[in-house]
Structure formats: C-alpha cells, structure tokens
Coordinates of C-alpha atoms and ligand atoms in Angstrom, one line a residue:
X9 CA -175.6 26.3 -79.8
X10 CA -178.8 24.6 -79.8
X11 CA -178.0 21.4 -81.0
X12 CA -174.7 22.0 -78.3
X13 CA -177.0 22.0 -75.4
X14 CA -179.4 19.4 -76.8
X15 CA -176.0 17.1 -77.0
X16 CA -175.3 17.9 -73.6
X17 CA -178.5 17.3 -72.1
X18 CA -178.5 13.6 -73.7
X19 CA -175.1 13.3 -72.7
X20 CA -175.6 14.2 -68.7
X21 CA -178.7 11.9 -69.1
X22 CA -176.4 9.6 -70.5
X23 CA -173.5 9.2 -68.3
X24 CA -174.9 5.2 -67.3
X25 CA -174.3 4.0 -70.9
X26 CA -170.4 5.4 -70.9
X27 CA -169.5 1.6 -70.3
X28 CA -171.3 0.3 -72.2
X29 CA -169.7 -3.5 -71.9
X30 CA -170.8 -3.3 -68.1
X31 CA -174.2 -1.7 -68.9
X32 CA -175.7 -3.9 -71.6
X33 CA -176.8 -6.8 -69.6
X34 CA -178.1 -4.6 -66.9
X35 CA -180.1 -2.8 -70.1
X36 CA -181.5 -5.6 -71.8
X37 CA -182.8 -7.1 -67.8
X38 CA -184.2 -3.7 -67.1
X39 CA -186.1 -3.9 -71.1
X40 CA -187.3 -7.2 -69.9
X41 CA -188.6 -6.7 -66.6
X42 CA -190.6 -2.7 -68.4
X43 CA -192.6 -5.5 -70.7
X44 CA -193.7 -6.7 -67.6
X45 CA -194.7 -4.2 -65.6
X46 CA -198.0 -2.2 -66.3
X47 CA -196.9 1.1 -65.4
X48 CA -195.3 1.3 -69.3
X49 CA -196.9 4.4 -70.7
X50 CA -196.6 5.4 -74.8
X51 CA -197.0 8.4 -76.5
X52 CA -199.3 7.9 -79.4
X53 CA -197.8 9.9 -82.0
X54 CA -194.5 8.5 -82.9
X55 CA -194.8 5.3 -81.2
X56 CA -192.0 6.6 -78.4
X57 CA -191.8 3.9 -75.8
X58 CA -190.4 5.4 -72.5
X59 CA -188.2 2.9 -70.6
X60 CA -189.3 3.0 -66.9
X61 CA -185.7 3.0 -66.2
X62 CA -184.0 5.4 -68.5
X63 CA -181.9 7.9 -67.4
X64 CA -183.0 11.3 -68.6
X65 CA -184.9 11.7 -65.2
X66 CA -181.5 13.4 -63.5
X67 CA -181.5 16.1 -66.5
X68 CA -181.7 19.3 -65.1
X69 CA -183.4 20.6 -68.0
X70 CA -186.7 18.7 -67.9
X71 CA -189.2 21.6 -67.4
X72 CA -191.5 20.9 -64.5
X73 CA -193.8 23.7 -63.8
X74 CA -193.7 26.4 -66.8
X75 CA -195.1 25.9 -70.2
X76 CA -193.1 28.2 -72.6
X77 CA -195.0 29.8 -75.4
X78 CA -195.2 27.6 -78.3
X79 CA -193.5 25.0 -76.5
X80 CA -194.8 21.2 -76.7
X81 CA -193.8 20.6 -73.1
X82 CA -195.9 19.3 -71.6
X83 CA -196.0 20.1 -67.5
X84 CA -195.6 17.5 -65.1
X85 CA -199.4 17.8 -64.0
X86 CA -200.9 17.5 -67.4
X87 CA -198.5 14.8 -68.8
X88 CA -200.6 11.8 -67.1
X89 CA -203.7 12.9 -68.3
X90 CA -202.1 12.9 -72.1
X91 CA -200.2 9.6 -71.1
X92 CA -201.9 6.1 -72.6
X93 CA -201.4 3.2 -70.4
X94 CA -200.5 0.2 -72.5
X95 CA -202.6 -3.0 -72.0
X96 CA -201.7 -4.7 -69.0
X97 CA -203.3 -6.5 -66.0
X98 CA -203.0 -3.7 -63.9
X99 CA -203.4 -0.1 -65.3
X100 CA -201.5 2.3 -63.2
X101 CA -204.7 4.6 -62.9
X102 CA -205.6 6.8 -59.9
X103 CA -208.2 4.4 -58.6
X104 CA -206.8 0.9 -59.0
X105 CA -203.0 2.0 -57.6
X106 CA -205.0 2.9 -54.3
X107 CA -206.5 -0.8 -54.3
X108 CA -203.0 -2.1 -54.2
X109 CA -200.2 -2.2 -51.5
X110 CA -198.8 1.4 -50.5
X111 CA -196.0 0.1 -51.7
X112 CA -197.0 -1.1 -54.6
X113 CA -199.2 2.2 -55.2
X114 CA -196.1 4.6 -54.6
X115 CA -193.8 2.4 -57.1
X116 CA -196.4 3.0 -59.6
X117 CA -196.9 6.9 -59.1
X118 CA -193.0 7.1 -59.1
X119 CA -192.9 5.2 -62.6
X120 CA -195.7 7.2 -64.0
X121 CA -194.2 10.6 -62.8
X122 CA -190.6 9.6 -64.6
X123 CA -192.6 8.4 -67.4
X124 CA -194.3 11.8 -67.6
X125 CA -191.1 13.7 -67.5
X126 CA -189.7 11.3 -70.2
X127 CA -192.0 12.4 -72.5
X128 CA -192.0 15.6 -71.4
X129 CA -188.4 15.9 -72.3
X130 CA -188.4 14.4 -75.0
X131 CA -191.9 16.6 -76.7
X132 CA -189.1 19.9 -75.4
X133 CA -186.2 17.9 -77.7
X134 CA -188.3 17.4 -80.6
X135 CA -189.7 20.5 -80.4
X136 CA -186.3 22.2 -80.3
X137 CA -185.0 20.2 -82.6
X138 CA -187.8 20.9 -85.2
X139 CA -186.9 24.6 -84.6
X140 CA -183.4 23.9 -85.5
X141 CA -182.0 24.2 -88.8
X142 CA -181.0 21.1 -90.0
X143 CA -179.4 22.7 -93.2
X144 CA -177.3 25.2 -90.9
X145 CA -173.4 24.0 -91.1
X146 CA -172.5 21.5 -88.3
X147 CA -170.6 22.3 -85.3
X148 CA -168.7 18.7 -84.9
X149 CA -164.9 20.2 -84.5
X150 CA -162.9 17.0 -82.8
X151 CA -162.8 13.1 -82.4
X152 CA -164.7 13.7 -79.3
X153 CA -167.4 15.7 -80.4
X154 CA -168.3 13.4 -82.8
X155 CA -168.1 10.2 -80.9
X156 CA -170.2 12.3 -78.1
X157 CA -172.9 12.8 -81.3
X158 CA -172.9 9.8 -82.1
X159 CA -173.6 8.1 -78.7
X160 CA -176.2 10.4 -78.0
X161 CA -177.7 9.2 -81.5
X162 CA -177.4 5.5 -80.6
X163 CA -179.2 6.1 -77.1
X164 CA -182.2 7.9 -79.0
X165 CA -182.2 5.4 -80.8
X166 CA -181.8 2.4 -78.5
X167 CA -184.5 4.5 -76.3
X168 CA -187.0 5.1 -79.0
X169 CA -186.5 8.4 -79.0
X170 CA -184.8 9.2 -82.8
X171 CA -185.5 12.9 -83.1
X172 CA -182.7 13.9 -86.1
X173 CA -184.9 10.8 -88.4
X174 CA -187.6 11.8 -87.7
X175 CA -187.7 15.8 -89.2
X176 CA -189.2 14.7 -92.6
X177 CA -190.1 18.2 -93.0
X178 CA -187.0 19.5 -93.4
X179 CA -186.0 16.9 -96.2
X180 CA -186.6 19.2 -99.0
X181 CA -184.3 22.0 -97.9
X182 CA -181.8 20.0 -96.7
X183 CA -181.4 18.2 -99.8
X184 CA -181.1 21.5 -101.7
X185 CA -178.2 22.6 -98.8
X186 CA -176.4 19.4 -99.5
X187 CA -176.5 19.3 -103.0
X188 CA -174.0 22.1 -102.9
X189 CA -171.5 20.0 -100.4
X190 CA -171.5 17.7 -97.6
X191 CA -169.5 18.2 -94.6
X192 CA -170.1 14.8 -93.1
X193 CA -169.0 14.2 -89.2
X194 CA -168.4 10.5 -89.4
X195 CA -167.0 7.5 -91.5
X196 CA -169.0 4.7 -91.0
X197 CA -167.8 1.0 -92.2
X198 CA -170.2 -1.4 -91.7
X199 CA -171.9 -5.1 -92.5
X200 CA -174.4 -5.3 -96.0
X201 CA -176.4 -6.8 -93.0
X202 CA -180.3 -5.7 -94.0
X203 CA -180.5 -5.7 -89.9
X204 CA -178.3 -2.4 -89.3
X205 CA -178.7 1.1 -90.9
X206 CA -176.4 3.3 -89.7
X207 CA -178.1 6.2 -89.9
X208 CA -181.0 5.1 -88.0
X209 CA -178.9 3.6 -85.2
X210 CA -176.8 7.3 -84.9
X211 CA -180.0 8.9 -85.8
X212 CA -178.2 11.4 -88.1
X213 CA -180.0 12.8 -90.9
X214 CA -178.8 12.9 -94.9
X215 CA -175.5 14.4 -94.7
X216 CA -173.9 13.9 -91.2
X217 CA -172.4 10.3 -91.9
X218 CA -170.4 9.3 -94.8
X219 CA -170.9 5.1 -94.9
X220 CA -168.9 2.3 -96.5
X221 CA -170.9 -0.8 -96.0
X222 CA -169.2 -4.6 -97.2
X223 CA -170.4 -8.1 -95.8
X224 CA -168.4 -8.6 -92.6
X225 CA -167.1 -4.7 -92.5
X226 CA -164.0 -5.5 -94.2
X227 CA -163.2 -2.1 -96.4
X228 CA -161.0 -3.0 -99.7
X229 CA -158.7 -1.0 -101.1
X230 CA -161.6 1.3 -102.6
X231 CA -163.3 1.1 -99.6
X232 CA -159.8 2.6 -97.7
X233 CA -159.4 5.4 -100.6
X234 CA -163.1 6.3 -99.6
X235 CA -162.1 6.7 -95.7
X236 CA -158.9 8.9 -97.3
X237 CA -161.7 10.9 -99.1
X238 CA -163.8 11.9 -96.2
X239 CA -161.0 12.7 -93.6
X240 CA -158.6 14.4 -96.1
X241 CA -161.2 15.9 -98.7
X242 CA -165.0 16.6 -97.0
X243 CA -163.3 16.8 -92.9
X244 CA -164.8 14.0 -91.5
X245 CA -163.4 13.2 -87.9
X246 CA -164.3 9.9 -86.8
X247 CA -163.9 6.4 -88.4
X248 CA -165.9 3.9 -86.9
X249 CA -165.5 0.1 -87.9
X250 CA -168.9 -1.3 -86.9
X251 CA -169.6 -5.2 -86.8
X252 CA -172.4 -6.5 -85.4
X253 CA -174.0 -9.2 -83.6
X254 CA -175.1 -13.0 -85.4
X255 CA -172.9 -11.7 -88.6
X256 CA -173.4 -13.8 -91.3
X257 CA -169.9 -13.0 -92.9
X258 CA -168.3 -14.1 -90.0
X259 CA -170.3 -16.9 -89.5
X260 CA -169.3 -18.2 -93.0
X261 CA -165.8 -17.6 -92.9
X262 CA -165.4 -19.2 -88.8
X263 CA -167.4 -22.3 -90.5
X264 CA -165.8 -22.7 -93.4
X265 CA -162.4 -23.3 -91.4
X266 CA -160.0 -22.4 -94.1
X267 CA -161.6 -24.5 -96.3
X268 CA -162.3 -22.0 -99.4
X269 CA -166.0 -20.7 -99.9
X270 CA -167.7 -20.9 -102.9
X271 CA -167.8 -18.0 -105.6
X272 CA -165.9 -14.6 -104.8
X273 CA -166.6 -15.4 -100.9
X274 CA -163.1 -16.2 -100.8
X275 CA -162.2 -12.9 -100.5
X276 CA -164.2 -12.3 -97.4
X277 CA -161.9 -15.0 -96.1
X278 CA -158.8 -13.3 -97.4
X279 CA -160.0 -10.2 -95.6
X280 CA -160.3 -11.9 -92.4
X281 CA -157.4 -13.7 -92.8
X282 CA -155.9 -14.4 -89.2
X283 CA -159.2 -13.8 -87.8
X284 CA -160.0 -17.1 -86.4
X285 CA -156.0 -17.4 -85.4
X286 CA -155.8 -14.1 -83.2
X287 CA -159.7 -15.2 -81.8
X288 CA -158.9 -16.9 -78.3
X289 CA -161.0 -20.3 -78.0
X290 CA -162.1 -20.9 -74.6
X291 CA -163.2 -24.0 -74.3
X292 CA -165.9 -22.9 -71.8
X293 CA -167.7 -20.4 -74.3
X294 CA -170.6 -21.5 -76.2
X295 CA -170.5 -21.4 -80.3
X296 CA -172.3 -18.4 -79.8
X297 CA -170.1 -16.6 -77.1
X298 CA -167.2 -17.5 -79.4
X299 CA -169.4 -15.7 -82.5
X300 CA -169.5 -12.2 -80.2
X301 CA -165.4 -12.7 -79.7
X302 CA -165.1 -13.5 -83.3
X303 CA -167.3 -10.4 -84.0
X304 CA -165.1 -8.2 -81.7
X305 CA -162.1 -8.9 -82.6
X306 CA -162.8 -8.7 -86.7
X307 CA -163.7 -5.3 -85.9
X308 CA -160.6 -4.3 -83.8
X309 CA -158.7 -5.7 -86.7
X310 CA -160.9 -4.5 -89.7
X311 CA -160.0 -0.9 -87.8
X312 CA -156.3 -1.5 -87.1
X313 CA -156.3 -2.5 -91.2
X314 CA -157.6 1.0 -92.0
X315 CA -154.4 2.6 -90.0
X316 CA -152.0 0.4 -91.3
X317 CA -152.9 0.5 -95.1
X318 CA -153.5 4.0 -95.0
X319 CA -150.5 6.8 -94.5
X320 CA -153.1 9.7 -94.6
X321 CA -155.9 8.2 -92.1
X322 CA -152.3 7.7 -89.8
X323 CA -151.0 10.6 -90.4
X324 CA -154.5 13.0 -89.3
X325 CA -154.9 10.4 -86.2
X326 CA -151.3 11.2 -85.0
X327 CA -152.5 15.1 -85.1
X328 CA -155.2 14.7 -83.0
X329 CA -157.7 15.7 -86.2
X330 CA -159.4 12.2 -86.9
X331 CA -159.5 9.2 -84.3
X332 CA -160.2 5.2 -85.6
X333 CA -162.7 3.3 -83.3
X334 CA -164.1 -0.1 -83.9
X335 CA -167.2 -0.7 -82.6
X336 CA -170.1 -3.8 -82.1
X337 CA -173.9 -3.5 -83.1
X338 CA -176.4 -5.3 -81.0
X339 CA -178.7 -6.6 -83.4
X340 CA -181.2 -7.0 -80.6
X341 CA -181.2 -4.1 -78.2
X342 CA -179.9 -1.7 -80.7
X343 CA -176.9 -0.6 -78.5
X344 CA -173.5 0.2 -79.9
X345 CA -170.4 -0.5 -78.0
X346 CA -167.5 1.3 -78.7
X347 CA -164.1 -0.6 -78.6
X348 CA -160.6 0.3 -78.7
X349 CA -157.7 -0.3 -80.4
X350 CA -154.6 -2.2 -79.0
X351 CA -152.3 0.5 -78.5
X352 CA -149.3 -1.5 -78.4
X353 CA -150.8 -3.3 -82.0
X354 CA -150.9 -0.3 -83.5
X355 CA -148.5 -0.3 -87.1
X356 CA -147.3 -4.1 -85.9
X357 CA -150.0 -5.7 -88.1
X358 CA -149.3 -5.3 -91.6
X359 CA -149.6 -8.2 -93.3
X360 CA -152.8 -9.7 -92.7
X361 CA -154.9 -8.2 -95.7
Ligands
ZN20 ZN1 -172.6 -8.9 -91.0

C-alpha cells in the first residue's frame, strides 16, 4: 500500500514526462538554463540536485506545515535554512534577492520555495521508503503497473532522486528473501553498453528486474528462452527492449554497410539484418539524426523479434498478462522513452533473424 501511494504520488508529479518524445527537448533546455541560474539549491547528503522546474510541486502530498513524529520532513519554513546554495554569482539569500529587481527577487523566492518542497518531498519519500520492506512480496499485478514502476523509476532517476538504490541497509535481508525466489516485475533487454545500467536507470533494487544485456539489444535464441523463463516461470509482466543513444553496435553495423565485420561481429549484423533497409534516409538528417532513427527502429524490431520467435511471450501478450515495449535510453539526460510496436507489423516480420 505504501509503495501504492508512493507510485502514485511520483506518477501525479509525473503526468509532464507521459510524452516523453514531446517533453525531452523542453527537459534538457530547462536542465540547461537550472546550471545557470543561482537559485539551484543541493541537499548535502546524497548529492540530490533539485531541478528548479520539476514537477513534484503540484503533489498534493508534500507536507507544508506539520512535522510528523519521526518523520524527516522537513517544513516549508525550516527547509531554506537546511537548503545549501550552490556557488553562483548571485546566491539567492534573504539579503542580496532584496538588492535585485522585484521581479527578479520574487522569481528567486518562488524557486527557492519549490526547491524547499522538492526536498521536502523527497526527505518524506526516502523516509517512507526506508520504512518499507523491501523484502515484502511485490505488488506489480499488470503490464501497466509495471510500466507505471518503471517510469516513476526512470524520473527518480533522471531527477536525482533514486530512492529504491539507495536503501543499502536493507541489502542484507533482502538478499536472504531472494535467495529463496525472485518474483521479478520486468524483463529488461538491453546494450553491453558500460553507459546504461538498468537497474540504476529504473531505480529497482536486487530482485525487481530480470535483465538480458547483448551489444546492440539484439536477444539470441538463449537470450528469447530467458524472456520465456521470466514471463512463463518467475511472472514477470513487462518486456522492455531498451536501445540507447550513440550505440556503438549500431554504429558498427550502419558503417560497415553490409560489408562483413571482423571476428564473430557478424552476427550482430545478422541480428540487425534489414535494419538499415527498413531505417528511412532523409536526406535532410544529419549522420547523427539518422543514428537516433537507426537506434529506434533496431529497438522496435529487436521487440517485434521477441513476439515473432516466441509462441509463449505471444501467447501471454494476447491474454492481457505480459505486454512487449521497446524503448530508447538517453545516454545524456538519463530519460527513457517508451515506444510502441507497429500494430499492423505485428507476426508479419518473421524472417529477418
Ligand atoms: Zn549499445
């Protein structure tokens, strides 16, 4: 229940980043212009940098006035006092933001008042969260419920804000929980790449995500039979195929043009096979634009390949029980965008592996 309404909070905090195609650019302008204004503000423990624009200011469960008994809340009138401005030309302190232009002075109270409740909020989640027990069984039913988790993962994470990552002090016990089964939500398939971790980027602890990671996200035949394990055998609901930005594997096989790599990298470019056919040029993209199209689409594809080569993963997506998504990592802002699959693709593809 707790975990339910910590979920929901994120989420209702979260409702800008549900397109997250539209949303990204906006994002990464609105990261730039925070390293430039003074009024950033960071919590010292932890390193959590609060983004002057994040959402979480509409949650209605950001306590304001009341400090609960053993709660780390802080209250909106403390919270500045406890709040570090980072270096900048212009602290936003009480005596300098009167010096300045009303207008100027009012932006700055209004950014260190969010930034306040930010932290506030997020001292209430980690504190509820610490309270939690990590080694209780999880509550992800449906699809949806895990594809919720997981968003409100990658925003913690995107924000600077993991929380499940970050309870070392449960380690202990939940390794002796798990060692007697896992129950993980989510089947990850993603790059080798040293840049991504899936766990950090869903902030999900040891046990929650069950991960098969190949250069280029391309899942073999084993790597299929271990999707079939975790949706058939341990109840796993989601299957996400995530590629990500500037991937090397991709890279290599869009350069080498058909021509065949060295070593066993041919197989990379049998696994892609038809990638760079199906990849629209447009001969008004830049290399790199044409990368993030080659990305996208070797995800869609690596994901459609899971349904078609596999009659159980079909067979528990046609009940509703387990849903297939590909998805793109942003090696740079941390976001994850969630795609979908052509619907009227779906089973005509089954020849390109
Ligand atoms: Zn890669």
């Amino acid at each position: 229940m707790l975990e339910f309404l910590f979920v929901a909070a994120l989420m209702a905090s979260s409702a800008h980043l549900e397109d997250p195609h539209k949303q990204a650019p906006a994002q990464h302008e609105a990261a730039k212009a925070e390293q430039a204004k003074p009024a950033k503000v960071e919590k010292k423990h932890g390193s959590v940098a609060v983004p002057e624009e994040a959402p979480a200011e509409k949650t209605k469960a950001v306590p304001k006035t009341t400090k609960k008994p053993g709660s780390a809340a802080a209250p909106e009138e403390e919270a500045p006092e406890k709040a570090k401005p980072a270096a900048a030309p212009r602290p936003a302190s009480k005596p300098k933001a009167a010096a300045v232009k009303p207008e100027e002075a009012k932006r700055l109270a209004e950014a260190e008042a969010r930034a306040s409740r930010l932290m506030a909020e997020n001292a209430r989640l980690q504190e509820a969260l610490a309270k939690k027990d990590l080694t209780a069984p999880i509550e992800i039913k449906n699809p949806l419920a895990a594809l919720t988790e997981l968003k409100a993962g990658n925003l913690r994470f995107v924000e600077g804000r993991r929380v499940r990552t970050l309870l070392t002090s449960q380690d202990s016990a939940l390794r002796e929980t798990l060692a007697k089964g896992q129950a993980p939500f989510a089947v990850i398939i993603t790059c080798s790449d040293s840049r991504l971790m899936d766990n950090f980027i869903f902030d999900q602890e040891l046990g929650r995500l069950f991960t098969i990671r190949e250069a280029g996200n391309c899942p073999d035949t084993q790597g299929v039979a271990s999707v079939e394990y975790a949706v058939e055998h341990l109840g796993s609901k989601l299957v996400v195929v995530l590629g990500h930005t500037a991937c090397g594997a991709v890279t290599a096989v869009a350069q080498a043009n058909g021509k065949p790599l060295p070593g066993n990298l041919w197989s990379l470019q049998a696994a892609m096979a038809g990638l760079l056919e199906t990849t629209h040029e447009d001969p008004n993209e830049s290399a790199a634009e044409h990368l993030r199209h080659l990305e996208k689409n070797n995800a869609v594809r690596q994901a459609q390949a899971v349904l078609d080569r596999s009659e159980i993963v079909r067979h528990l997506v046609g009940t509703g029980k387990v849903q297939v998504l590909p998805a793109v990592y942003d090696l740079a802002s941390g976001q994850v965008s969630f795609l979908e699959l052509p619907k009227a693709s779906k089973g005509e593809e089954k020849a390109h592996h």
